[in-house]
XYZ file of C-alpha atoms in Angstrom:
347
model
C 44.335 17.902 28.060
C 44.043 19.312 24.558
C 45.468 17.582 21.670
C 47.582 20.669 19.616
C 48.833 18.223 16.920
C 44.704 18.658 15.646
C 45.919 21.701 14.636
C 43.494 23.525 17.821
C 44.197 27.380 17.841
C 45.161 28.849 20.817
C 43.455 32.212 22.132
C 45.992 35.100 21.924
C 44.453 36.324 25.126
C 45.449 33.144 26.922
C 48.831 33.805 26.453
C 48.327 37.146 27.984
C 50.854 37.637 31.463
C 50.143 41.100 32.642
C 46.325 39.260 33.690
C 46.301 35.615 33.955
C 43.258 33.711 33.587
C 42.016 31.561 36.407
C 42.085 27.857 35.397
C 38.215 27.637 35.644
C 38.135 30.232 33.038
C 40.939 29.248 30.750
C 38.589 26.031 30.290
C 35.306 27.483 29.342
C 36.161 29.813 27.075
C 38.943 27.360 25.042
C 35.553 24.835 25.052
C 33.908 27.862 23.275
C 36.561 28.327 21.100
C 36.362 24.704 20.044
C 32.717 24.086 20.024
C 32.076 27.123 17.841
C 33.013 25.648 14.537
C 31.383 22.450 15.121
C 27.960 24.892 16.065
C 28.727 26.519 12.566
C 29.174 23.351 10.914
C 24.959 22.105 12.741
C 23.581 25.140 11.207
C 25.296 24.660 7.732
C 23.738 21.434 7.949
C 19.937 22.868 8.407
C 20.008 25.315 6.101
C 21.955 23.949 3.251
C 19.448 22.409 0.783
C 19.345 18.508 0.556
C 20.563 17.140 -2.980
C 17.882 15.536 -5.024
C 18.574 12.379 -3.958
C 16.900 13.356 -0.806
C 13.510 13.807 -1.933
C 11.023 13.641 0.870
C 8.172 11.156 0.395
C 5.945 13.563 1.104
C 7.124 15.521 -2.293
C 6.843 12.469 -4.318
C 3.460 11.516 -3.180
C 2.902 15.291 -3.834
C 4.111 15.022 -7.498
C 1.408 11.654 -7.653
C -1.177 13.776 -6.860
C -0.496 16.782 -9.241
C -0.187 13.711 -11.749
C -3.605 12.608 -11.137
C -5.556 15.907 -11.079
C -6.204 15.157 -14.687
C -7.843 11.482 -13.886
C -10.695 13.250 -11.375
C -13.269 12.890 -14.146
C -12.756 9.274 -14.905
C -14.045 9.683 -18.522
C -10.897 11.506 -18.744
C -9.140 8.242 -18.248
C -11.072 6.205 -20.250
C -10.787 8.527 -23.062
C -6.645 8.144 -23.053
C -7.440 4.286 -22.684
C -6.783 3.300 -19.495
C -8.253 0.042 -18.962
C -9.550 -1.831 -16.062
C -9.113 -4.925 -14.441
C -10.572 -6.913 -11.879
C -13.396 -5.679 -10.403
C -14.212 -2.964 -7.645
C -12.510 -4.611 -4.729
C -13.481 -3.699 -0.771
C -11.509 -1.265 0.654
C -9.333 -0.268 -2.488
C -11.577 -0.164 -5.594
C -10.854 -1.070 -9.190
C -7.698 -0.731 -10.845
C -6.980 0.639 -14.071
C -3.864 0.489 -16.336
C -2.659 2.882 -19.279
C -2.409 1.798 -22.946
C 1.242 2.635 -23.567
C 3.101 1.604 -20.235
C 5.258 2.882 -17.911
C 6.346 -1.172 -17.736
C 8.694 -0.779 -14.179
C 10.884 -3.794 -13.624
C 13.404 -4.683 -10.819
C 15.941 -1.868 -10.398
C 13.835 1.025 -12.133
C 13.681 4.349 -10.384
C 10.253 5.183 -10.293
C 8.770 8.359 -12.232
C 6.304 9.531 -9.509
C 4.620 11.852 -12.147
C 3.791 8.113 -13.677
C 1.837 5.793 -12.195
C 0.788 2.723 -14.026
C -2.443 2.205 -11.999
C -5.457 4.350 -11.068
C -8.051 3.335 -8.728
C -11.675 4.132 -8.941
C -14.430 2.851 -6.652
C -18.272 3.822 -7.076
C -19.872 5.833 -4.050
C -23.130 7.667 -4.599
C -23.623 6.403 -7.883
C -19.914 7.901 -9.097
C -17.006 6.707 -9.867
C -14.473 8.357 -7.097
C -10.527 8.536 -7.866
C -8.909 7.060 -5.095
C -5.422 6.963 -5.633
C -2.940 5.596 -7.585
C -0.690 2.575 -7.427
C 2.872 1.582 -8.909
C 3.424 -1.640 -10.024
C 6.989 -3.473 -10.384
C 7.608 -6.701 -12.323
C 10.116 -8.698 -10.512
C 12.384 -11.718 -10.941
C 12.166 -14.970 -9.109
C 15.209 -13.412 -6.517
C 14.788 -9.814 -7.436
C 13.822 -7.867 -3.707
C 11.172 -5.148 -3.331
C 11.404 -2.268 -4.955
C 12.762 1.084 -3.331
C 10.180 2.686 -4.611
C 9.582 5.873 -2.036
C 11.863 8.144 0.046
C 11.933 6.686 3.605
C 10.795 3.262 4.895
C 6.746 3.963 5.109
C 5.682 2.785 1.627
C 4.199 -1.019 1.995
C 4.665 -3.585 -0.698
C 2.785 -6.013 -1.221
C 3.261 -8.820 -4.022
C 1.527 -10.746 -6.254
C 3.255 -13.849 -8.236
C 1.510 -13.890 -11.507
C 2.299 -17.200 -12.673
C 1.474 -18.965 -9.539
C -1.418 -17.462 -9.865
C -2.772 -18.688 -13.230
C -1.048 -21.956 -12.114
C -3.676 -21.809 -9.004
C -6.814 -20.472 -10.904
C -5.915 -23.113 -14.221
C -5.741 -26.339 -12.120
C -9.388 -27.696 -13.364
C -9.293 -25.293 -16.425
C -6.732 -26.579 -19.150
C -7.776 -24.418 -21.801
C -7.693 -21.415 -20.049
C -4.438 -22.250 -18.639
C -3.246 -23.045 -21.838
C -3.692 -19.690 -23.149
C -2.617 -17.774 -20.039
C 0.789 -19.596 -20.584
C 0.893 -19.283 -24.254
C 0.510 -15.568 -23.363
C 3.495 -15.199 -20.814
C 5.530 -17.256 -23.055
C 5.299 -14.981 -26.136
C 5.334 -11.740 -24.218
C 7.888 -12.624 -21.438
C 9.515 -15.926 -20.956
C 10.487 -16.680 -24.775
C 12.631 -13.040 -24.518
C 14.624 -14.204 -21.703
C 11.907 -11.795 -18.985
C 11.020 -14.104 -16.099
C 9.739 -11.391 -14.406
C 6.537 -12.706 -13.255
C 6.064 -11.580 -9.664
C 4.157 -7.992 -9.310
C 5.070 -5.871 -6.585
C 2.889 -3.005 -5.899
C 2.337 0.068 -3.531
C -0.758 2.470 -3.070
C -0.424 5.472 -2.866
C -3.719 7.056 -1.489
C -3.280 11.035 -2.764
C -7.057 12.179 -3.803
C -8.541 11.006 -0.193
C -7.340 10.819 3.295
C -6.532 7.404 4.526
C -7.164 6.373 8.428
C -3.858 4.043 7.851
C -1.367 6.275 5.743
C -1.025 7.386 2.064
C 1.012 3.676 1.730
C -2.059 1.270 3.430
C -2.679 -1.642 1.560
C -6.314 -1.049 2.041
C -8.247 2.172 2.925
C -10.993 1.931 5.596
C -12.425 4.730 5.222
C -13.789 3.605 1.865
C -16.244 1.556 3.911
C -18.219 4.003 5.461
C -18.394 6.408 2.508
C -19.570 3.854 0.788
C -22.279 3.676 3.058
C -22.990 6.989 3.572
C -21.344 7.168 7.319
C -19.293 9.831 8.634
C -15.567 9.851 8.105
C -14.697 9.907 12.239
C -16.007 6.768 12.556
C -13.555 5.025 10.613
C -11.077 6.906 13.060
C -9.688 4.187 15.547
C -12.082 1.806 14.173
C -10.245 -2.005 13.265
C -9.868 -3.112 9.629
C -12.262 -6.261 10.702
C -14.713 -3.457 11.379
C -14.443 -1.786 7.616
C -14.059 -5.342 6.042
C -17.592 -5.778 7.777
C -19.008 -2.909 6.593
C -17.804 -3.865 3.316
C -20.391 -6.840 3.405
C -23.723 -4.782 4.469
C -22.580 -2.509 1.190
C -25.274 -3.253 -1.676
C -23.386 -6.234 -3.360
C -20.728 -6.251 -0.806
C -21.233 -10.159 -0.247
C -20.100 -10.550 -4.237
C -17.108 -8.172 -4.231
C -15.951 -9.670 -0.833
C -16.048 -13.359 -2.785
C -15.804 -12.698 -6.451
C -11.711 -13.406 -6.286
C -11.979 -16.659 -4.409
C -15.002 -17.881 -5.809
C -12.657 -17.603 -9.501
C -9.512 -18.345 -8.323
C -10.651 -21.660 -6.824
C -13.467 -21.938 -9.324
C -15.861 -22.211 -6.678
C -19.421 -22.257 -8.288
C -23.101 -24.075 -7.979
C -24.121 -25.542 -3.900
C -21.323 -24.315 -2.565
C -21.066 -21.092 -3.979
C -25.139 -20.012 -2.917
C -24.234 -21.407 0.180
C -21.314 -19.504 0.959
C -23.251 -16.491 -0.394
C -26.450 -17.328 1.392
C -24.461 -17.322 4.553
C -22.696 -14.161 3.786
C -25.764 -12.192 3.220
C -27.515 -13.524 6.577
C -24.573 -11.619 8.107
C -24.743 -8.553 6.224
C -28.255 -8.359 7.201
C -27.558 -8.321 10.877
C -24.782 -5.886 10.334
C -27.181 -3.430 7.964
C -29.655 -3.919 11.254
C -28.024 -1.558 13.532
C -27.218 1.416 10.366
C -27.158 4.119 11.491
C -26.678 3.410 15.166
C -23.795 4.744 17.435
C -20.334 4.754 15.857
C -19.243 2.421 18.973
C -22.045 -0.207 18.325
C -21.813 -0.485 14.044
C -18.138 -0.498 14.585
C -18.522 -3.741 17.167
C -21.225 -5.278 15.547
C -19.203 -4.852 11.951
C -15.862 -6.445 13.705
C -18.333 -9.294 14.991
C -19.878 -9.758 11.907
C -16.534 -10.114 10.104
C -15.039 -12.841 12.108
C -18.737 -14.290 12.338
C -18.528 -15.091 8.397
C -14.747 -15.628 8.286
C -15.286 -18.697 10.529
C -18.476 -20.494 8.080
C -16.020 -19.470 5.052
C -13.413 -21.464 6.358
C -15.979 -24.303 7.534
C -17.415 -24.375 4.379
C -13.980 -24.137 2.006
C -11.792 -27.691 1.233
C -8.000 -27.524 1.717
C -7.265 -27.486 -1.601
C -9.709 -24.131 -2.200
C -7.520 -22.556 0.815
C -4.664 -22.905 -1.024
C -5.312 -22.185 -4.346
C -7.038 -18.947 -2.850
C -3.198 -18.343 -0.906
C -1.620 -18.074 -4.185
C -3.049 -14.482 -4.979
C -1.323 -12.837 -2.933
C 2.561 -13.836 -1.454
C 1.329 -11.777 1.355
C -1.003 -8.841 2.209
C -0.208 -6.731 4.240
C 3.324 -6.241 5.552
C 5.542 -4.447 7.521
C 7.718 -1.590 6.152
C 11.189 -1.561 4.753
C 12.836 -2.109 7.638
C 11.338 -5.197 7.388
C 10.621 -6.526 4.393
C 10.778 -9.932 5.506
C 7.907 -9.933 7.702
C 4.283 -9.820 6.278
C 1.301 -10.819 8.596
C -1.657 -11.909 6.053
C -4.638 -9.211 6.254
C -6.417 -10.046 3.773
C -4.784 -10.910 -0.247
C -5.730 -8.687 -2.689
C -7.870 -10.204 -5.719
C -6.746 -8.537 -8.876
C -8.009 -11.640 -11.259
């Protein structure tokens, strides 16, 4: 029965008595008659432009990589100041960060045409642009950024002080000016915003993983001089082995635990000893088949992952832990559940 106190017209030619309708018809075409505004109102809705609030990620990541058409030349870079820091890590490469800011904190809307990271990494004997990263200083309760339209982008964080606190344990004086340093820039204005959040954003190369990945695989096999498909279904075990038969691989791999913990003398040959007796193997079978350096780089990986944790104390374990709060993660829909892949080691 319709419901006329919606205010639902009725068709003049219903009412008609010189040729009634049959009931059958009376019923389709009303249902026309009151299905034809809500039609109207689905096709406003697809071509009406979306307010700005809207934005599609894949605009924004757009405007990141119009921002960074500049930085292709990295002497550009340099030139404006951007500094780097850390070292050129496996899979992402090394960060750099500008002279003058943008400083992002908890609540900021991010200015995509401003990133406050580039990343470089050498292949060929060149420094490549890799993408670009945003980094957010948050408080002890603050959550993760928005940061990007959608739920794709991945955060990852880093907690800065319990970081120094890790790497300072059997270093007072360093410590001591690491927290002299916090104090006077942050903590002694009232800023306890010590915890880094940060998000890729892979724009000047593709990435097997998305333009959010934490880490981009494909990195390994350029590096080497290996075609792009193979990275293409391969596992991130098999890029993080690849990483190792790279010339100085074993050292990049290590270089962040081996300062965080302040690993150094026997146990830090050893460790790199047995790291380079597994790169060999993997270097063994370069070329080869994509099918058999892919499975031979996945065994190699979990090969050296198993003497690293032999060979490393409790204590080193954790202190290494405290890089990272967690590596890779799942999306925003979830931002409560990170599996560990791997911390990052920007030291």
């Amino acid at each position: 029965m319709l419901d006329l106190a919606q205010g639902t017209r009725l068709d003049p030619r219903m009412m008609q008595t010189s040729k009634p309708m049959r009931p059958a018809a009376r019923i389709r075409h009303t249902l026309r008659n009151l299905l034809r505004p809500a039609a109207a109102l689905m096709l406003a809705a697809l071509v009406l432009p979306l307010p700005a609030s809207a934005q599609s990620s894949r605009a924004q990541l757009a405007e990141v990589a119009e921002a960074l058409r500049k930085y292709t030349d990295i002497r550009t870079a340099k030139a404006e100041g951007w500094k780097a820091f850390g070292g050129d890590e496996p899979l992402m490469g090394q960060h750099f960060y500008p002279p003058n800011g943008p400083d992002y904190v908890a609540g900021d809307k991010l200015d995509f045409s401003r990133p406050n990271n580039l990343m470089y990494t050498e292949i060929d004997g060149r420094m490549v642009l890799t993408g670009a990263a945003f980094v957010v200083r948050l408080g002890p309760d603050d959550p993760l950024p928005d940061g990007f339209a959608g739920r794709a982008d991945r955060w990852h964080v880093h907690d800065f002080q319990k970081a120094i606190d890790a790497a300072t344990e059997d270093r007072p004086v360093l410590g001591g000016i690491a927290n002299w340093w916090l104090d006077r820039t942050y903590y002694s204005k009232g800023d306890n915003r010590a915890r880094l959040a940060m998000v890729h954003a892979w724009v000047t190369m593709p990435n097997p993983d998305g333009p959010f990945a934490d880490f981009n695989r494909l990195l390994a096999y350029r590096k080497l001089g290996l075609p792009d498909s193979w990275a293409s279904g391969a596992s991130i075990e098999s890029a993080r082995g690849l990483v190792l038969a790279q010339e100085g691989g074993c050292e990049r791999r290590l270089e962040g635990d081996f300062w965080i913990a302040n690993i150094k003398g026997q146990q830090k040959r050893r460790i790199l000893t047995g790291c380079e007796q597994v790169a060999a193997k993997i270097r063994a079978d370069l070329p080869g088949t994509k099918a058999r350096v892919n499975a031979r780089a996945a065994e190699g990986h979990a090969v050296f992952e198993r003497f690293l944790a032999k060979e490393l104390t409790a204590d080193q374990k954790r202190r290494i832990a405290a890089m990272a709060e967690h590596g890779d993660h799942g999306n925003h829909a979830d931002h409560a559940g990170h599996g560990q892949a791997g911390a990052h080691a920007h030291h």
